[in-house]
Short mmCIF file of C-alpha atoms in Angstrom, two decimals:
data_model
loop_
_atom_site.label_atom_id
_atom_site.label_comp_id
_atom_site.label_asym_id
_atom_site.label_seq_id
_atom_site.Cartn_x
_atom_site.Cartn_y
_atom_site.Cartn_z
CA UNK A 77 9.07 -35.76 -73.20
CA UNK A 78 5.47 -34.67 -71.34
CA UNK A 79 5.11 -35.34 -67.94
CA UNK A 80 2.92 -34.45 -65.23
CA UNK A 81 4.28 -34.07 -61.53
CA UNK A 82 1.73 -33.88 -59.21
CA UNK A 83 2.50 -33.15 -55.45
CA UNK A 84 0.00 -33.52 -52.96
CA UNK A 85 0.51 -31.79 -49.75
CA UNK A 86 -1.46 -34.26 -47.47
CA UNK A 87 -4.50 -32.65 -45.67
CA UNK A 88 -3.78 -29.06 -46.87
CA UNK A 89 -7.56 -28.19 -47.13
CA UNK A 90 -8.97 -24.52 -48.20
CA UNK A 91 -11.96 -24.22 -46.42
CA UNK A 92 -15.09 -26.49 -45.83
CA UNK A 93 -17.00 -27.98 -48.59
CA UNK A 94 -21.43 -27.32 -48.60
CA UNK A 95 -21.76 -30.66 -46.96
CA UNK A 96 -19.26 -30.08 -44.23
CA UNK A 97 -21.83 -30.36 -41.32
CA UNK A 98 -22.86 -33.69 -42.31
CA UNK A 99 -19.18 -35.07 -41.59
CA UNK A 100 -19.04 -32.80 -38.22
CA UNK A 101 -16.87 -29.92 -40.15
CA UNK A 102 -18.67 -26.77 -40.00
CA UNK A 103 -15.73 -23.76 -40.03
CA UNK A 104 -12.72 -26.00 -40.98
CA UNK A 105 -10.53 -24.19 -43.43
CA UNK A 106 -6.97 -25.44 -43.16
CA UNK A 107 -5.18 -23.04 -44.80
CA UNK A 108 -6.75 -20.28 -43.62
CA UNK A 109 -7.26 -20.90 -40.09
CA UNK A 110 -3.44 -21.48 -39.23
CA UNK A 111 -2.95 -18.29 -41.13
CA UNK A 112 -5.45 -16.20 -38.72
CA UNK A 113 -3.90 -18.73 -35.86
CA UNK A 114 -0.26 -17.92 -36.76
CA UNK A 115 -0.56 -14.63 -39.01
CA UNK A 116 3.52 -14.65 -39.53
CA UNK A 117 3.34 -17.79 -41.70
CA UNK A 118 4.60 -16.94 -45.00
CA UNK A 119 3.80 -18.92 -48.16
CA UNK A 120 5.15 -16.56 -50.64
CA UNK A 121 6.29 -18.99 -53.58
CA UNK A 122 2.86 -20.64 -53.80
CA UNK A 123 1.31 -17.46 -53.06
CA UNK A 124 3.10 -16.18 -56.40
CA UNK A 125 1.49 -19.18 -58.16
CA UNK A 126 -2.07 -17.83 -57.15
CA UNK A 127 -2.61 -19.36 -53.99
CA UNK A 128 -4.14 -16.52 -52.47
CA UNK A 129 -6.14 -15.56 -55.36
CA UNK A 130 -8.40 -18.77 -55.03
CA UNK A 131 -11.90 -17.90 -54.52
CA UNK A 132 -13.48 -18.29 -51.22
CA UNK A 133 -13.97 -16.69 -47.81
CA UNK A 134 -10.79 -15.18 -46.32
CA UNK A 135 -8.29 -16.75 -48.62
CA UNK A 136 -6.87 -13.92 -49.56
CA UNK A 137 -5.31 -13.68 -46.28
CA UNK A 138 -2.64 -15.87 -47.38
CA UNK A 139 -1.42 -13.44 -49.82
CA UNK A 140 -3.11 -12.55 -53.14
CA UNK A 141 -1.21 -10.94 -55.96
CA UNK A 142 -1.56 -8.41 -59.04
CA UNK A 143 0.01 -11.31 -61.37
CA UNK A 144 0.12 -14.71 -60.30
CA UNK A 145 2.71 -16.80 -62.08
CA UNK A 146 0.37 -20.15 -62.55
CA UNK A 147 -3.21 -20.96 -62.80
CA UNK A 148 -4.92 -21.17 -59.64
CA UNK A 149 -8.23 -22.83 -58.57
CA UNK A 150 -9.52 -25.04 -55.80
CA UNK A 151 -11.55 -28.70 -56.38
CA UNK A 152 -14.76 -30.12 -53.98
CA UNK A 153 -14.56 -33.95 -53.55
CA UNK A 154 -17.51 -35.87 -54.74
CA UNK A 155 -16.66 -39.14 -53.57
CA UNK A 156 -18.34 -39.82 -50.20
CA UNK A 157 -15.73 -39.50 -47.72
CA UNK A 158 -12.56 -37.14 -46.33
CA UNK A 159 -9.69 -39.46 -46.41
CA UNK A 160 -6.72 -40.33 -48.12
CA UNK A 161 -7.84 -43.58 -50.35
CA UNK A 162 -10.60 -41.00 -51.58
CA UNK A 163 -8.89 -38.19 -51.97
CA UNK A 164 -6.46 -40.01 -54.17
CA UNK A 165 -8.23 -42.14 -56.03
CA UNK A 166 -10.59 -39.19 -56.84
CA UNK A 167 -7.64 -37.20 -58.10
CA UNK A 168 -6.46 -40.28 -60.06
CA UNK A 169 -10.15 -40.89 -62.05
CA UNK A 170 -12.00 -42.83 -59.25
CA UNK A 171 -14.72 -41.29 -57.76
CA UNK A 172 -15.89 -43.34 -54.91
CA UNK A 173 -19.89 -42.76 -54.21
CA UNK A 174 -20.33 -45.63 -51.75
CA UNK A 175 -18.48 -44.51 -48.41
CA UNK A 176 -16.29 -47.01 -47.43
CA UNK A 177 -17.24 -48.19 -43.88
CA UNK A 178 -16.00 -46.55 -40.36
CA UNK A 179 -16.75 -48.14 -36.65
CA UNK A 180 -16.41 -44.91 -34.74
CA UNK A 181 -19.11 -45.77 -32.12
CA UNK A 182 -18.49 -49.29 -31.22
CA UNK A 183 -15.30 -50.69 -32.79
CA UNK A 184 -15.16 -53.46 -35.19
CA UNK A 185 -17.31 -56.17 -35.01
CA UNK A 186 -17.08 -59.68 -32.79
CA UNK A 187 -16.66 -61.66 -36.55
CA UNK A 188 -14.05 -59.41 -37.75
CA UNK A 189 -11.85 -59.52 -34.19
CA UNK A 190 -12.31 -63.24 -34.11
CA UNK A 191 -11.34 -64.09 -37.52
CA UNK A 192 -8.61 -61.65 -36.60
CA UNK A 193 -7.44 -63.12 -33.62
CA UNK A 194 -7.60 -66.94 -35.19
CA UNK A 195 -5.40 -65.70 -38.18
CA UNK A 196 -2.81 -64.01 -35.78
CA UNK A 197 -2.59 -66.49 -32.96
CA UNK A 198 -3.12 -64.38 -30.04
CA UNK A 199 -5.88 -62.02 -28.30
CA UNK A 200 -5.75 -58.15 -29.28
CA UNK A 201 -6.54 -54.77 -26.97
CA UNK A 202 -8.36 -52.40 -27.92
CA UNK A 203 -10.53 -52.01 -30.79
CA UNK A 204 -12.01 -48.75 -30.24
CA UNK A 205 -11.86 -45.38 -32.07
CA UNK A 206 -8.82 -43.01 -30.19
CA UNK A 207 -6.09 -40.94 -31.19
CA UNK A 208 -3.01 -43.53 -32.24
CA UNK A 209 -0.80 -41.40 -29.70
CA UNK A 210 -3.39 -41.38 -27.21
CA UNK A 211 -4.01 -45.36 -27.11
CA UNK A 212 -0.32 -46.48 -27.60
CA UNK A 213 0.22 -44.34 -24.27
CA UNK A 214 -2.55 -46.04 -22.52
CA UNK A 215 -2.27 -50.06 -23.62
CA UNK A 216 1.30 -49.65 -24.11
CA UNK A 217 2.50 -51.18 -21.10
CA UNK A 218 -0.47 -53.89 -21.03
CA UNK A 219 0.90 -54.93 -24.63
CA UNK A 220 4.37 -55.17 -23.78
CA UNK A 221 3.53 -57.59 -20.99
CA UNK A 222 0.89 -59.54 -23.37
CA UNK A 223 2.18 -59.51 -26.37
CA UNK A 224 -1.11 -58.88 -28.14
CA UNK A 225 -1.29 -55.94 -30.63
CA UNK A 226 -3.44 -52.89 -30.39
CA UNK A 227 -6.16 -52.03 -32.94
CA UNK A 228 -8.13 -48.97 -33.09
CA UNK A 229 -9.71 -47.11 -35.50
CA UNK A 230 -10.94 -43.04 -36.28
CA UNK A 231 -13.21 -41.22 -38.28
CA UNK A 232 -11.72 -42.67 -41.47
CA UNK A 233 -12.38 -46.22 -42.66
CA UNK A 234 -9.16 -48.21 -41.09
CA UNK A 235 -7.84 -50.87 -39.20
CA UNK A 236 -5.09 -49.39 -37.43
CA UNK A 237 -2.40 -52.07 -35.31
CA UNK A 238 0.08 -50.23 -33.06
CA UNK A 239 2.93 -52.57 -32.07
CA UNK A 240 6.43 -52.08 -30.23
CA UNK A 241 8.92 -52.59 -32.21
CA UNK A 242 10.57 -54.84 -29.64
CA UNK A 243 7.36 -56.77 -28.94
CA UNK A 244 6.57 -57.57 -32.37
CA UNK A 245 9.02 -56.98 -35.05
CA UNK A 246 8.31 -54.49 -37.54
CA UNK A 247 7.99 -56.92 -40.65
CA UNK A 248 5.77 -59.21 -38.40
CA UNK A 249 3.60 -56.35 -37.63
CA UNK A 250 3.21 -56.32 -41.70
CA UNK A 251 2.38 -59.87 -41.79
CA UNK A 252 0.15 -59.38 -39.34
CA UNK A 253 -1.35 -55.99 -41.46
CA UNK A 254 -1.84 -58.69 -44.65
CA UNK A 255 -3.49 -60.94 -42.48
CA UNK A 256 -6.47 -58.26 -41.45
CA UNK A 257 -6.23 -56.67 -45.27
CA UNK A 258 -7.50 -60.33 -46.42
CA UNK A 259 -10.03 -60.47 -43.66
CA UNK A 260 -11.71 -57.01 -44.41
CA UNK A 261 -13.19 -57.22 -47.12
CA UNK A 262 -16.55 -56.90 -48.69
CA UNK A 263 -19.01 -55.39 -46.38
CA UNK A 264 -16.10 -54.79 -43.70
CA UNK A 265 -13.92 -53.47 -46.56
CA UNK A 266 -11.98 -50.25 -44.75
CA UNK A 267 -10.25 -48.62 -47.25
CA UNK A 268 -6.89 -48.99 -45.16
CA UNK A 269 -5.27 -51.26 -42.71
CA UNK A 270 -2.41 -49.57 -40.70
CA UNK A 271 0.57 -50.44 -39.12
CA UNK A 272 1.64 -48.21 -36.14
CA UNK A 273 4.92 -49.44 -34.74
CA UNK A 274 6.55 -47.53 -31.62
CA UNK A 275 8.77 -47.56 -28.88
CA UNK A 276 9.19 -46.38 -25.69
CA UNK A 277 9.65 -48.15 -22.23
CA UNK A 278 6.60 -46.97 -20.35
CA UNK A 279 3.36 -45.08 -20.54
CA UNK A 280 3.60 -41.41 -21.02
CA UNK A 281 6.82 -41.79 -23.31
CA UNK A 282 5.55 -44.01 -26.24
CA UNK A 283 6.46 -42.76 -29.30
CA UNK A 284 5.82 -43.51 -33.03
CA UNK A 285 8.27 -44.38 -35.59
CA UNK A 286 8.60 -44.17 -39.40
CA UNK A 287 8.10 -47.50 -39.92
CA UNK A 288 4.64 -46.57 -40.43
CA UNK A 289 2.75 -49.03 -43.49
CA UNK A 290 -0.39 -48.78 -45.31
CA UNK A 291 -2.16 -51.89 -46.80
CA UNK A 292 -5.01 -50.45 -49.05
CA UNK A 293 -7.80 -51.93 -51.03
CA UNK A 294 -6.69 -52.05 -54.62
CA UNK A 295 -8.57 -49.09 -56.55
CA UNK A 296 -11.79 -50.02 -57.44
CA UNK A 297 -11.46 -48.35 -61.29
CA UNK A 298 -8.85 -47.42 -63.80
CA UNK A 299 -6.70 -44.70 -62.86
CA UNK A 300 -4.03 -41.91 -64.89
CA UNK A 301 -1.16 -44.23 -63.49
CA UNK A 302 -2.47 -47.21 -64.91
CA UNK A 303 -3.13 -45.86 -68.48
CA UNK A 304 0.36 -43.94 -67.84
CA UNK A 305 2.19 -47.85 -67.11
CA UNK A 306 0.06 -49.24 -70.19
CA UNK A 307 1.20 -47.05 -72.56
CA UNK A 308 4.71 -47.53 -71.34
CA UNK A 309 5.79 -44.27 -69.47
CA UNK A 310 7.27 -44.29 -66.43
CA UNK A 311 5.38 -43.81 -63.14
CA UNK A 312 7.35 -42.45 -60.47
CA UNK A 313 5.66 -42.93 -57.04
CA UNK A 314 7.13 -40.60 -53.49
CA UNK A 315 6.09 -41.73 -50.24
CA UNK A 316 2.82 -43.51 -49.64
CA UNK A 317 1.90 -43.39 -53.02
CA UNK A 318 2.43 -46.55 -53.72
CA UNK A 319 0.27 -47.84 -50.68
CA UNK A 320 -2.49 -46.08 -51.24
CA UNK A 321 -2.82 -47.65 -55.08
CA UNK A 322 -1.84 -50.64 -53.52
CA UNK A 323 1.12 -50.73 -55.52
CA UNK A 324 -0.85 -50.61 -58.82
CA UNK A 325 -0.19 -48.68 -61.95
CA UNK A 326 3.92 -47.58 -61.19
CA UNK A 327 7.28 -48.37 -62.44
CA UNK A 328 9.11 -47.12 -59.88
CA UNK A 329 8.06 -45.97 -55.95
CA UNK A 330 10.34 -44.91 -53.06
CA UNK A 331 8.60 -44.99 -49.97
CA UNK A 332 10.60 -41.90 -48.24
CA UNK A 333 10.90 -41.20 -44.72
CA UNK A 334 9.14 -38.08 -43.92
CA UNK A 335 8.70 -34.39 -46.14
CA UNK A 336 12.11 -33.45 -46.24
CA UNK A 337 13.16 -36.98 -47.66
CA UNK A 338 10.23 -36.71 -49.72
CA UNK A 339 11.02 -33.15 -51.39
CA UNK A 340 14.69 -33.72 -52.52
CA UNK A 341 13.59 -37.02 -53.99
CA UNK A 342 10.89 -35.48 -55.74
CA UNK A 343 13.72 -32.69 -56.84
CA UNK A 344 16.07 -35.90 -57.85
CA UNK A 345 13.55 -37.23 -59.92
CA UNK A 346 12.35 -34.05 -61.81
CA UNK A 347 16.22 -33.53 -63.11
CA UNK A 348 16.12 -37.05 -64.68
CA UNK A 349 14.94 -37.85 -68.20
CA UNK A 350 11.45 -39.31 -68.89
CA UNK A 351 8.34 -39.34 -69.67
CA UNK A 352 5.11 -40.04 -67.62
CA UNK A 353 4.22 -39.30 -64.04
CA UNK A 354 5.45 -38.32 -61.02
CA UNK A 355 3.31 -38.55 -57.97
CA UNK A 356 4.24 -37.07 -54.88
CA UNK A 357 2.53 -37.14 -51.40
CA UNK A 358 3.88 -35.25 -48.57
CA UNK A 359 2.41 -36.49 -45.62
CA UNK A 360 3.75 -34.61 -42.24
CA UNK A 361 1.37 -31.61 -42.29
CA UNK A 362 -1.37 -34.52 -41.72
CA UNK A 363 0.48 -37.04 -40.02
CA UNK A 364 2.53 -35.44 -38.04
CA UNK A 365 0.50 -31.96 -37.02
CA UNK A 366 -2.83 -31.97 -38.34
CA UNK A 367 -3.77 -35.23 -36.31
CA UNK A 368 -2.36 -33.91 -33.54
CA UNK A 369 -3.59 -30.17 -33.19
CA UNK A 370 0.04 -29.07 -33.91
CA UNK A 371 -0.86 -25.37 -35.74
CA UNK A 372 3.01 -24.20 -35.12
CA UNK A 373 4.32 -27.64 -36.85
CA UNK A 374 2.06 -27.59 -39.60
CA UNK A 375 2.94 -24.08 -40.38
CA UNK A 376 6.51 -24.84 -40.41
CA UNK A 377 5.73 -27.88 -42.31
CA UNK A 378 4.34 -25.91 -45.23
CA UNK A 379 6.64 -22.98 -44.81
CA UNK A 380 9.52 -25.29 -45.52
CA UNK A 381 8.15 -26.43 -48.58
CA UNK A 382 7.07 -22.98 -49.81
CA UNK A 383 10.76 -22.51 -49.68
CA UNK A 384 12.07 -25.84 -52.14
CA UNK A 385 9.51 -25.06 -54.09
CA UNK A 386 11.41 -22.85 -56.45
CA UNK A 387 14.28 -25.44 -56.42
CA UNK A 388 11.57 -28.09 -57.71
CA UNK A 389 10.89 -25.43 -60.45
CA UNK A 390 14.14 -24.53 -61.36
CA UNK A 391 14.46 -28.95 -62.57
CA UNK A 392 11.33 -28.57 -64.75
CA UNK A 393 11.73 -29.65 -68.02
CA UNK A 394 10.32 -27.59 -71.05
CA UNK A 395 7.02 -29.86 -71.11
CA UNK A 396 6.94 -30.19 -67.55
CA UNK A 397 3.35 -29.28 -65.96
CA UNK A 398 3.46 -28.95 -61.82
CA UNK A 399 0.36 -29.64 -60.25
CA UNK A 400 0.15 -28.64 -56.43
CA UNK A 401 -2.87 -30.03 -54.87
CA UNK A 402 -4.01 -31.84 -51.74
CA UNK A 403 -6.28 -34.74 -50.48
CA UNK A 404 -8.86 -33.47 -48.14
CA UNK A 405 -8.28 -31.29 -44.87
CA UNK A 406 -7.01 -31.67 -40.76
CA UNK A 407 -7.80 -28.32 -39.59
CA UNK A 408 -5.66 -28.18 -36.48
CA UNK A 409 -7.05 -25.35 -34.86
CA UNK A 410 -10.55 -27.40 -34.36
CA UNK A 411 -11.07 -29.36 -31.63
CA UNK A 412 -11.32 -32.47 -34.06
CA UNK A 413 -7.86 -34.60 -34.89
CA UNK A 414 -9.97 -36.10 -37.74
CA UNK A 415 -9.79 -34.97 -41.21
CA UNK A 416 -12.15 -32.46 -42.55
CA UNK A 417 -14.30 -31.98 -45.13
CA UNK A 418 -12.64 -29.29 -47.30
CA UNK A 419 -12.30 -28.17 -50.70
CA UNK A 420 -8.52 -28.53 -52.27
CA UNK A 421 -6.61 -26.12 -53.66
CA UNK A 422 -5.16 -26.92 -57.13
CA UNK A 423 -1.62 -24.76 -58.50
CA UNK A 424 -0.99 -25.13 -61.79
CA UNK A 425 2.71 -24.42 -63.49
CA UNK A 426 5.08 -24.64 -66.28
CA UNK A 427 6.54 -23.54 -69.69
CA UNK A 428 3.58 -24.94 -71.30
CA UNK A 429 1.34 -22.86 -68.73
CA UNK A 430 -0.78 -19.82 -69.33
CA UNK A 431 0.06 -17.29 -66.21
CA UNK A 432 -2.69 -16.20 -64.20
CA UNK A 433 -6.07 -18.21 -65.12
CA UNK A 434 -8.65 -18.87 -62.64
CA UNK A 435 -9.60 -22.11 -62.66
CA UNK A 436 -12.73 -21.47 -60.26
CA UNK A 437 -14.33 -23.91 -58.19
CA UNK A 438 -13.94 -27.37 -59.78
CA UNK A 439 -16.57 -29.98 -58.83
CA UNK A 440 -14.30 -32.90 -58.49
CA UNK A 441 -10.80 -33.74 -57.75
CA UNK A 442 -11.16 -36.04 -61.04
CA UNK A 443 -10.84 -32.87 -63.19
CA UNK A 444 -7.01 -32.79 -62.29
CA UNK A 445 -7.11 -36.65 -63.29
CA UNK A 446 -8.65 -36.23 -66.79
CA UNK A 447 -6.07 -32.95 -66.95
CA UNK A 448 -3.43 -35.17 -66.86
CA UNK A 449 -4.67 -37.71 -69.49
CA UNK A 450 -5.55 -35.27 -71.97
CA UNK A 451 -2.05 -33.46 -72.04
CA UNK A 452 -0.09 -37.44 -71.82
CA UNK A 453 -2.58 -38.68 -74.45
CA UNK A 454 -3.90 -41.51 -72.18
CA UNK A 455 -7.40 -41.69 -73.41
CA UNK A 456 -9.23 -41.35 -70.33
CA UNK A 457 -12.87 -40.57 -69.81
CA UNK A 458 -13.53 -40.00 -66.56
CA UNK A 459 -16.50 -38.35 -64.69
CA UNK A 460 -15.00 -35.05 -64.89
CA UNK A 461 -14.20 -31.89 -67.20
CA UNK A 462 -10.43 -31.32 -68.44
CA UNK A 463 -9.18 -27.66 -68.01
CA UNK A 464 -6.09 -28.52 -70.42
CA UNK A 465 -7.29 -26.13 -73.07
CA UNK A 466 -8.10 -23.43 -70.13
CA UNK A 467 -4.20 -23.50 -69.03
CA UNK A 468 -2.55 -24.45 -72.14
CA UNK A 469 -0.31 -21.25 -73.90
CA UNK A 470 -1.53 -21.48 -77.89
CA UNK A 471 0.89 -23.24 -79.93
#
């Protein structure tokens, strides 16, 4: 009854990649810089698995231990990008060689906006790169007066649509996003269209709600999720995993409302009896704290997960393997509020796993996917190197 439990701590990077300068991310090191800015940050359970033993500048500050209980290392991203989609797709087996288009300088071109406005039957506001929390407090009142949705983007390949829940109901906003998704293909095939509902009464007081929803492109290749489902295994997706993979390769989904909910659902599903994959994304570190440069909030969210980790581990079955990783960085200590091009940690734990194995620096996130495939017998042949034989106990 073999299972792979994959938990993605969204945006929890562990040091700049060699090509970080091309992305404007020199100096980014999400985990280490949080520790430096907030020295009391304590991730004792993650460090017990080997988090502070990972190779890299100042990583030992997190808390190096003499005898790690898990296998540990870090992975570099081969895909050209630093966003949610490329990161998750790569760890599931797809390396994105051609970057998704971005529109930070001039917004979306006229042909895209004309087609979108024709599809929804109304004009739009915005159409420039901005922080989501800021743009609603600049254009929110005008939106409420006109009913026009707010369109904006960021350094990521995203077409974001913000609307007040009392002006454009959430389900209507989702319909609008689906229309945008159909338009944004080919040359303008952004990675994600994102619904960004908000509430409030006037500029300066608008806040986003938990009704966000992502509309991704369909994965461009076969993933471990597809292979596991085809083999008749259970594939449970917790958090925004279902959106990232456009609902493909899953047998059960649970969108959840926040990290705490996602952690509790992960514990719940781990208790159950099934064979296959449990894939969880915990997004708050990125969405609520990383993008808002909230060091205190980010650190507290990490500590909360760390405190719940023993409970997750306690529910694991004899043949379960737990993988803890991330999809990119989002260093809250830097001036930028965008994602950062970073390595991500990989921690591996379970009764079948040797303790204290240093996995070193992996060349691609897809090494994780190949390892999961080999363990579950999925037959994948990704552009990656499995580390399964390095971590499995003999016999």
